Coordinates of N, CA and C in Angstrom, one line a residue:
M108 N 69.6 69.8 35.8 CA 70.0 70.7 34.8 C 71.5 70.5 34.4
E109 N 72.3 70.6 35.4 CA 73.7 70.5 35.1 C 74.0 69.3 34.3
G110 N 73.5 68.1 34.6 CA 73.9 66.9 33.9 C 73.4 67.0 32.5
K111 N 72.3 67.7 32.2 CA 71.8 67.9 30.8 C 72.7 68.7 30.2
I112 N 73.3 69.8 30.7 CA 74.2 70.6 30.2 C 75.5 69.9 29.6
L113 N 76.0 69.2 30.6 CA 77.2 68.3 30.2 C 77.0 67.3 29.0
T114 N 75.8 66.8 29.0 CA 75.4 65.9 28.0 C 75.3 66.6 26.6
I115 N 74.8 67.8 26.7 CA 74.7 68.6 25.4 C 76.0 68.9 24.9
F116 N 77.0 69.2 25.7 CA 78.3 69.5 25.2 C 79.0 68.4 24.5
N117 N 78.5 67.3 24.7 CA 79.1 66.1 23.8 C 78.3 66.1 22.5
E118 N 77.2 66.7 22.4 CA 76.4 66.7 21.1 C 76.8 67.9 20.2
L119 N 77.2 69.0 21.0 CA 77.4 70.3 20.1 C 78.6 70.1 19.2
P120 N 78.5 70.9 18.0 CA 79.8 70.9 17.1 C 80.9 71.5 17.9
K121 N 82.1 70.9 17.7 CA 83.4 71.4 18.3 C 83.6 72.7 17.5
I122 N 84.1 73.8 18.3 CA 84.4 74.9 17.5 C 85.9 75.1 17.2
E123 N 86.3 75.5 16.1 CA 87.6 75.6 15.6 C 88.1 77.2 15.7
K124 N 89.4 77.5 15.7 CA 89.8 78.9 15.6 C 89.2 79.5 14.4
G125 N 88.7 80.7 14.4 CA 88.3 81.5 13.4 C 86.8 81.0 12.9
Q126 N 86.2 80.3 13.6 CA 84.9 79.6 13.2 C 83.8 80.3 14.2
K127 N 82.7 80.4 13.7 CA 81.4 80.9 14.4 C 80.4 79.8 14.3
I128 N 79.9 79.3 15.5 CA 78.8 78.3 15.5 C 77.6 78.9 16.0
V129 N 76.5 78.8 15.4 CA 75.2 79.2 15.8 C 74.3 78.3 16.4
L130 N 74.0 78.4 17.7 CA 73.2 77.5 18.5 C 71.7 78.2 18.7
G131 N 70.8 77.5 18.4 CA 69.4 78.0 18.8 C 69.0 77.2 19.9
I132 N 68.1 77.9 20.9 CA 67.5 77.5 22.0 C 66.0 77.8 21.9
D133 N 65.3 76.9 21.3 CA 63.9 77.1 21.0 C 63.1 76.5 22.1
G134 N 61.7 77.0 22.3 CA 60.7 76.6 23.3 C 59.6 77.5 23.3
L135 N 58.5 77.1 23.9 CA 57.4 77.9 24.0 C 57.7 78.9 25.3
S136 N 56.7 79.9 25.5 CA 56.9 80.7 26.6 C 57.1 80.1 27.8
R137 N 58.1 80.5 28.7 CA 58.3 80.2 30.0 C 58.8 78.7 30.1
S138 N 59.4 78.1 29.0 CA 60.0 76.9 29.1 C 61.3 76.8 29.6
G139 N 61.9 77.9 29.9 CA 63.3 78.1 30.6 C 64.5 78.3 29.6
K140 N 64.1 79.0 28.6 CA 65.1 79.1 27.5 C 66.3 80.1 28.0
T141 N 65.9 81.1 28.5 CA 66.9 82.2 29.1 C 67.9 81.6 30.1
T142 N 67.3 80.8 31.0 CA 68.1 80.2 32.0 C 69.2 79.2 31.5
F143 N 68.6 78.3 30.5 CA 69.4 77.3 29.8 C 70.5 78.0 29.0
A144 N 70.1 79.1 28.3 CA 71.2 79.8 27.6 C 72.4 80.3 28.5
K145 N 72.0 80.9 29.7 CA 73.0 81.3 30.7 C 73.8 80.1 31.2
K146 N 73.3 79.0 31.4 CA 74.1 77.9 31.9 C 75.0 77.3 30.8
I147 N 74.7 77.4 29.6 CA 75.5 77.0 28.4 C 76.6 78.1 28.2
E148 N 76.3 79.3 28.3 CA 77.3 80.4 28.3 C 78.4 80.2 29.4
H149 N 77.9 79.9 30.6 CA 78.8 79.8 31.7 C 79.8 78.6 31.4
H150 N 79.4 77.6 31.0 CA 80.2 76.4 30.6 C 81.1 76.6 29.4
L151 N 80.6 77.4 28.5 CA 81.7 77.8 27.4 C 82.6 78.7 27.9
Q152 N 82.4 79.7 28.6 CA 83.4 80.7 29.1 C 84.3 80.0 30.1
E153 N 83.9 79.0 30.7 CA 84.9 78.0 31.5 C 85.9 77.5 30.7
K154 N 85.5 77.2 29.6 CA 86.5 76.6 28.6 C 87.2 77.7 27.7
N155 N 87.0 78.9 28.1 CA 87.7 80.2 27.4 C 87.2 80.2 25.9
I156 N 85.9 80.0 25.7 CA 85.3 80.1 24.5 C 84.5 81.5 24.4
S157 N 84.6 82.3 23.4 CA 83.8 83.5 23.4 C 82.4 83.1 23.1
V158 N 81.5 83.8 23.8 CA 80.0 83.6 23.6 C 79.4 84.8 23.4
C159 N 78.4 85.0 22.3 CA 77.5 86.0 22.2 C 76.1 85.4 22.3
I160 N 75.4 86.1 23.1 CA 73.9 85.7 23.2 C 73.0 86.7 22.7
F161 N 71.9 86.2 21.9 CA 70.9 87.1 21.4 C 69.6 86.5 21.8
H162 N 68.7 87.4 22.6 CA 67.5 87.1 23.0 C 66.5 87.7 22.0
I163 N 65.6 86.8 21.3 CA 64.9 87.3 20.2 C 63.8 88.3 20.6
D164 N 63.4 88.2 22.0 CA 62.5 89.2 22.4 C 63.1 90.6 22.5
D165 N 64.4 90.7 22.4 CA 65.0 92.1 22.3 C 64.6 92.8 21.1
Y166 N 64.2 92.2 20.0 CA 64.1 92.7 18.6 C 62.6 92.6 18.2
I167 N 61.6 92.8 19.3 CA 60.2 92.9 18.8 C 60.0 94.3 18.3
V168 N 58.9 94.6 17.6 CA 58.6 95.9 17.1 C 57.8 96.7 18.1
E169 N 57.4 98.0 17.7 CA 56.7 98.7 18.5 C 55.2 98.3 18.7
R170 N 54.6 98.6 19.9 CA 53.1 98.2 20.2 C 52.2 98.4 19.1
K171 N 52.3 99.6 18.4 CA 51.3 99.9 17.3 C 51.4 99.0 16.1
R172 N 52.4 98.3 15.9 CA 52.6 97.4 14.8 C 52.3 95.9 15.2
R173 N 52.0 95.7 16.4 CA 51.8 94.4 17.0 C 50.4 94.2 17.8
Y174 N 49.7 95.2 18.0 CA 48.4 95.3 18.7 C 47.3 96.2 18.0
N175 N 46.1 95.7 18.1 CA 45.0 96.5 17.4 C 45.3 96.8 15.8
T176 N 45.6 95.7 15.3 CA 45.9 95.8 13.9 C 44.8 95.3 12.9
N177 N 43.8 95.0 13.5 CA 42.7 94.2 12.8 C 42.8 92.9 12.4
F178 N 44.1 92.4 12.8 CA 44.3 90.9 12.6 C 43.9 90.1 14.0
E179 N 43.6 89.0 14.0 CA 43.4 88.2 15.2 C 44.7 88.3 16.0
E180 N 44.6 88.3 17.5 CA 45.5 88.4 18.3 C 46.7 87.4 18.1
W181 N 46.3 86.2 17.9 CA 47.4 85.2 17.7 C 48.2 85.4 16.5
Y182 N 47.5 85.9 15.4 CA 48.2 86.3 14.3 C 49.3 87.5 14.6
E183 N 48.7 88.5 15.3 CA 49.6 89.6 15.6 C 50.9 89.2 16.3
Y184 N 50.6 88.1 17.3 CA 51.8 87.7 18.0 C 52.8 86.8 17.3
Y185 N 52.3 85.9 16.4 CA 53.2 85.1 15.6 C 53.8 85.9 14.4
H186 N 53.0 86.5 13.8 CA 53.5 87.2 12.5 C 53.9 88.7 12.5
L187 N 53.4 89.4 13.5 CA 53.8 90.8 13.5 C 54.6 91.3 14.8
Q188 N 54.8 90.3 15.7 CA 55.7 90.7 16.8 C 57.1 91.0 16.6
W189 N 57.6 90.3 15.5 CA 58.9 90.6 15.1 C 58.9 90.9 13.6
D190 N 59.8 91.7 13.1 CA 59.9 91.9 11.7 C 60.8 90.6 11.3
A191 N 60.2 89.6 10.8 CA 61.0 88.4 10.7 C 62.0 88.6 9.4
E192 N 61.5 89.3 8.4 CA 62.4 89.4 7.2 C 63.5 90.3 7.5
L193 N 63.2 91.4 8.3 CA 64.5 92.3 8.6 C 65.4 91.6 9.5
L194 N 65.0 90.9 10.5 CA 65.8 90.1 11.3 C 66.6 89.1 10.6
K195 N 66.0 88.5 9.4 CA 66.8 87.4 8.6 C 67.9 88.2 7.9
H196 N 67.7 89.4 7.5 CA 68.8 90.0 6.8 C 69.9 90.7 7.7
N197 N 69.3 91.4 8.8 CA 70.3 92.1 9.7 C 70.8 91.4 10.7
L198 N 70.4 90.3 11.2 CA 70.9 89.4 12.3 C 71.4 88.1 11.7
F199 N 70.5 87.3 11.2 CA 70.7 85.8 10.9 C 71.8 85.8 9.8
K200 N 71.6 86.5 8.6 CA 72.5 86.3 7.5 C 73.9 87.0 7.8
E201 N 73.8 87.8 8.8 CA 75.2 88.6 9.1 C 76.0 87.8 10.2
L202 N 75.4 86.8 10.9 CA 76.1 86.2 12.0 C 77.5 85.7 11.8
K203 N 77.7 85.0 10.7 CA 78.9 84.4 10.4 C 79.8 85.3 9.5
V204 N 79.3 86.2 8.8 CA 80.1 87.0 8.0 C 80.6 88.4 8.5
S205 N 79.9 88.9 9.4 CA 80.2 90.3 9.9 C 80.9 90.2 11.3
K206 N 81.7 91.1 11.4 CA 82.3 91.5 12.8 C 81.3 92.2 13.6
E207 N 80.6 93.0 13.0 CA 79.7 94.0 13.7 C 78.3 93.9 13.2
L208 N 77.4 93.7 14.0 CA 75.9 93.8 13.7 C 75.2 95.1 14.1
H209 N 74.4 95.6 13.2 CA 73.6 96.8 13.6 C 72.1 96.3 13.7
L210 N 71.6 96.4 14.9 CA 70.2 95.8 15.1 C 69.3 96.9 15.8
K211 N 68.0 96.7 15.6 CA 67.0 97.6 16.1 C 66.6 96.8 17.4
N212 N 67.0 97.3 18.5 CA 66.8 96.8 19.9 C 65.6 97.5 20.5
Y213 N 64.5 96.7 20.9 CA 63.3 97.3 21.5 C 63.6 97.8 22.9
D214 N 63.1 99.0 23.2 CA 63.2 99.6 24.4 C 61.8 99.6 25.1
Y215 N 61.5 98.8 26.1 CA 60.1 98.5 26.7 C 59.7 99.9 27.4
N216 N 60.7 100.7 27.9 CA 60.2 101.9 28.5 C 59.6 103.0 27.6
S217 N 60.3 103.2 26.5 CA 59.9 104.1 25.6 C 59.1 103.7 24.2
D218 N 58.9 102.3 24.3 CA 58.3 101.6 23.2 C 58.7 102.1 21.7
T219 N 60.1 102.0 21.8 CA 60.8 102.5 20.5 C 61.8 101.4 20.2
Q220 N 62.3 101.4 19.0 CA 63.6 100.6 18.6 C 64.8 101.6 18.6
K221 N 65.7 101.1 19.3 CA 67.0 102.0 19.3 C 68.1 101.1 18.6
L222 N 69.0 101.8 17.9 CA 70.1 101.1 17.3 C 71.0 100.5 18.3
Q223 N 71.4 99.3 18.0 CA 72.4 98.5 19.0 C 73.4 97.9 18.0
V224 N 74.6 98.2 18.4 CA 75.8 97.7 17.7 C 76.4 96.5 18.5
V225 N 76.5 95.5 17.8 CA 77.1 94.3 18.5 C 78.4 93.7 17.9
T226 N 79.4 93.5 18.7 CA 80.7 93.0 18.0 C 80.8 91.6 18.2
I227 N 81.0 90.9 17.3 CA 81.2 89.3 17.3 C 82.6 89.0 17.0
P228 N 83.3 88.3 18.0 CA 84.7 87.8 17.8 C 84.8 86.8 16.6
D229 N 86.1 86.7 15.9 CA 86.2 85.9 14.9 C 85.9 84.4 15.3
T230 N 86.2 84.1 16.4 CA 85.9 82.5 17.0 C 84.9 82.8 18.0
C231 N 83.6 82.4 17.8 CA 82.6 82.6 18.7 C 81.4 81.5 18.7
F232 N 80.9 81.2 19.9 CA 79.8 80.4 20.0 C 78.6 81.4 20.1
I233 N 77.7 81.4 19.1 CA 76.6 82.5 19.1 C 75.4 81.7 19.6
I234 N 74.7 82.1 20.6 CA 73.5 81.5 21.1 C 72.4 82.3 20.9
I235 N 71.3 81.8 20.1 CA 70.0 82.7 20.0 C 68.9 82.0 20.8
E236 N 68.3 82.6 21.6 CA 67.3 81.9 22.4 C 66.0 82.8 22.3
G237 N 64.9 82.0 22.3 CA 63.6 82.7 22.2 C 62.5 81.8 21.7
V238 N 61.3 82.2 21.5 CA 60.2 81.5 21.0 C 60.1 81.6 19.5
F239 N 59.5 80.6 18.8 CA 59.4 80.5 17.4 C 60.6 80.6 16.7
L240 N 61.7 80.1 17.1 CA 63.0 80.4 16.4 C 63.2 79.5 15.1
Q241 N 62.4 78.5 15.0 CA 62.5 77.7 13.9 C 61.5 77.9 12.6
R242 N 61.0 79.2 12.8 CA 60.1 79.6 11.9 C 60.9 79.5 10.5
R243 N 60.1 79.5 9.4 CA 60.6 79.2 8.1 C 61.7 80.2 7.7
E244 N 61.6 81.6 8.1 CA 62.5 82.6 7.7 C 63.9 82.5 8.4
W245 N 64.0 81.8 9.5 CA 65.1 81.7 10.2 C 65.8 80.3 10.3
R246 N 65.1 79.3 10.1 CA 65.5 77.9 10.5 C 66.9 77.6 9.9
R247 N 67.3 77.9 8.6 CA 68.5 77.4 8.0 C 69.7 78.0 8.5
F248 N 69.7 79.0 9.3 CA 70.9 79.8 9.8 C 71.5 79.0 11.1
Y249 N 70.9 78.1 11.7 CA 71.5 77.4 12.9 C 72.4 76.3 12.5
D250 N 73.3 76.1 13.2 CA 74.3 74.9 13.1 C 73.6 73.8 13.9
Y251 N 73.1 74.2 15.0 CA 72.5 73.2 16.0 C 71.2 73.8 16.7
M252 N 70.2 73.0 16.9 CA 69.0 73.6 17.4 C 68.5 72.5 18.6
I253 N 68.3 73.2 19.8 CA 67.7 72.7 21.0 C 66.3 73.1 21.2
Y254 N 65.4 72.1 21.5 CA 64.0 72.6 21.8 C 63.8 72.3 23.2
L255 N 63.3 73.1 24.0 CA 63.0 72.8 25.4 C 61.5 72.5 25.5
D256 N 61.1 71.4 25.8 CA 59.7 70.9 25.9 C 59.1 71.1 27.4
C257 N 58.1 71.7 27.5 CA 57.6 71.8 28.8 C 56.0 72.0 28.7
P258 N 55.2 71.1 29.4 CA 53.8 71.2 29.3 C 53.2 72.6 29.8
K259 N 52.1 73.0 28.9 CA 51.4 74.2 29.0 C 51.2 74.7 30.4
I260 N 50.6 73.7 31.3 CA 50.2 74.1 32.6 C 51.3 74.4 33.4
K261 N 52.5 73.8 33.2 CA 53.7 74.1 34.1 C 54.2 75.4 33.6
R262 N 54.2 75.7 32.4 CA 54.8 77.0 31.9 C 53.8 78.1 32.5
F263 N 52.6 77.8 32.4 CA 51.6 78.9 32.8 C 51.8 79.2 34.3
K264 N 52.1 78.2 35.0 CA 52.4 78.4 36.5 C 53.6 79.1 36.9
R265 N 54.5 79.3 36.0 CA 55.7 80.1 36.1 C 55.5 81.6 35.8
E266 N 54.3 81.9 35.3 CA 54.0 83.3 35.2 C 53.6 83.9 36.7
S267 N 53.7 85.3 36.8 CA 53.3 85.8 38.0 C 51.8 85.7 38.2
D268 N 51.5 85.9 39.4 CA 50.1 85.6 39.8 C 49.3 86.7 39.1
E269 N 49.8 88.0 38.9 CA 49.1 89.0 38.2 C 48.9 88.6 36.8
T270 N 50.0 88.2 36.1 CA 49.9 87.7 34.7 C 48.8 86.7 34.6
Q271 N 48.8 85.7 35.5 CA 47.8 84.6 35.3 C 46.4 84.9 35.5
K272 N 46.1 86.1 36.0 CA 44.7 86.5 36.1 C 44.1 86.8 34.6
N273 N 45.1 87.2 33.7 CA 44.5 87.5 32.4 C 44.8 86.3 31.5
I274 N 44.0 85.2 31.9 CA 44.1 84.0 31.1 C 43.5 84.2 29.7
E275 N 42.6 85.2 29.4 CA 41.9 85.3 28.2 C 43.0 85.7 27.1
K276 N 43.9 86.5 27.5 CA 45.1 87.0 26.7 C 45.9 85.8 26.2
F277 N 46.2 84.8 27.2 CA 47.0 83.6 26.8 C 46.1 82.8 25.9
E278 N 44.8 82.7 26.1 CA 43.9 81.8 25.2 C 43.7 82.4 23.7
K279 N 43.7 83.7 23.7 CA 43.5 84.4 22.4 C 44.7 84.6 21.5
R280 N 45.8 85.1 22.4 CA 47.0 85.4 21.8 C 48.1 84.4 21.7
Y281 N 48.6 84.2 22.9 CA 49.7 83.3 23.1 C 49.6 81.9 22.7
W282 N 48.7 81.2 23.4 CA 48.4 79.8 23.3 C 47.9 79.3 21.8
R283 N 47.1 80.2 21.1 CA 46.8 80.0 19.8 C 48.0 80.2 18.8
A284 N 48.8 81.0 19.1 CA 50.0 81.3 18.2 C 51.1 80.1 18.4
E285 N 51.1 79.7 19.7 CA 51.8 78.5 20.1 C 51.4 77.1 19.2
D286 N 50.1 77.0 19.3 CA 49.5 75.8 18.6 C 49.8 75.8 17.2
Y287 N 49.6 77.2 16.7 CA 49.9 77.3 15.2 C 51.3 76.8 14.9
Y288 N 52.3 77.3 15.6 CA 53.7 77.0 15.5 C 53.9 75.6 15.5
M289 N 53.3 74.9 16.5 CA 53.5 73.5 16.7 C 53.1 72.7 15.5
E290 N 52.0 73.1 14.9 CA 51.2 72.4 13.9 C 52.0 72.7 12.5
I291 N 52.4 74.0 12.2 CA 53.0 74.3 10.9 C 54.4 74.0 10.9
V292 N 55.0 74.3 12.0 CA 56.6 74.1 11.9 C 57.2 72.7 12.5
S293 N 56.3 72.1 13.4 CA 56.8 70.9 14.0 C 58.1 71.1 14.6
P294 N 58.5 72.0 15.6 CA 59.8 72.3 16.1 C 60.4 71.2 16.8
K295 N 59.6 70.4 17.6 CA 60.2 69.2 18.1 C 60.8 68.3 17.3
E296 N 60.2 68.0 16.1 CA 60.6 67.2 15.1 C 61.9 67.7 14.4
Q297 N 61.9 69.0 14.1 CA 62.9 69.6 13.4 C 64.3 69.8 14.2
A298 N 64.2 69.9 15.6 CA 65.2 70.2 16.5 C 66.3 69.0 16.4
D299 N 67.5 69.2 16.6 CA 68.6 68.3 16.8 C 68.6 67.6 18.0
L300 N 68.0 68.3 19.1 CA 68.0 67.9 20.5 C 66.7 68.3 21.2
V301 N 65.9 67.5 21.7 CA 64.7 68.0 22.6 C 65.0 67.5 24.0
I302 N 64.9 68.7 24.8 CA 65.1 68.3 26.2 C 63.7 68.8 27.0
Q303 N 63.4 67.6 27.9 CA 62.2 67.9 28.8 C 62.7 68.7 30.0
N304 N 62.1 70.0 30.0 CA 62.5 70.8 31.0 C 61.5 71.2 32.0

């Protein structure tokens, strides 16, 4: 992994004073996106570069808006899990022009969205990590996109034993949505860099 990180640094755009660079780390569930983002953050901080990380799963909507909606489960996961248009306007469009973002952060304990204020330095490497990042609504806002590629069976084995017992949910909800994303968006082909993880 460390070797991959160093290789990536040669590929990434160089940041200048007063500039914000937006890096996307895309990949399907359990492909290692969060771990990868933390390693990149660590390397950037060692070079005294300010970093802001956004986890797209922090901005999902309440359960009633994404479950039991009369749509198929895969549709709920892909199209309703996030308010893609709201995030486009409040997060993505504001990343390079605002010093302060006002976002609706999902609280898992209360199943509510709570206001989160994020300050972004004038010179900053912004990392966004999560699933379905290259969807049509968000794709144009990245300066560089990394896609972490990992086989389905390997990703599934990274789930807890308890989670693996509910394979029906994966078949109806997650995997069908992932197949849709791969077919409609072609994220591996669209990414600047694909890493086998």
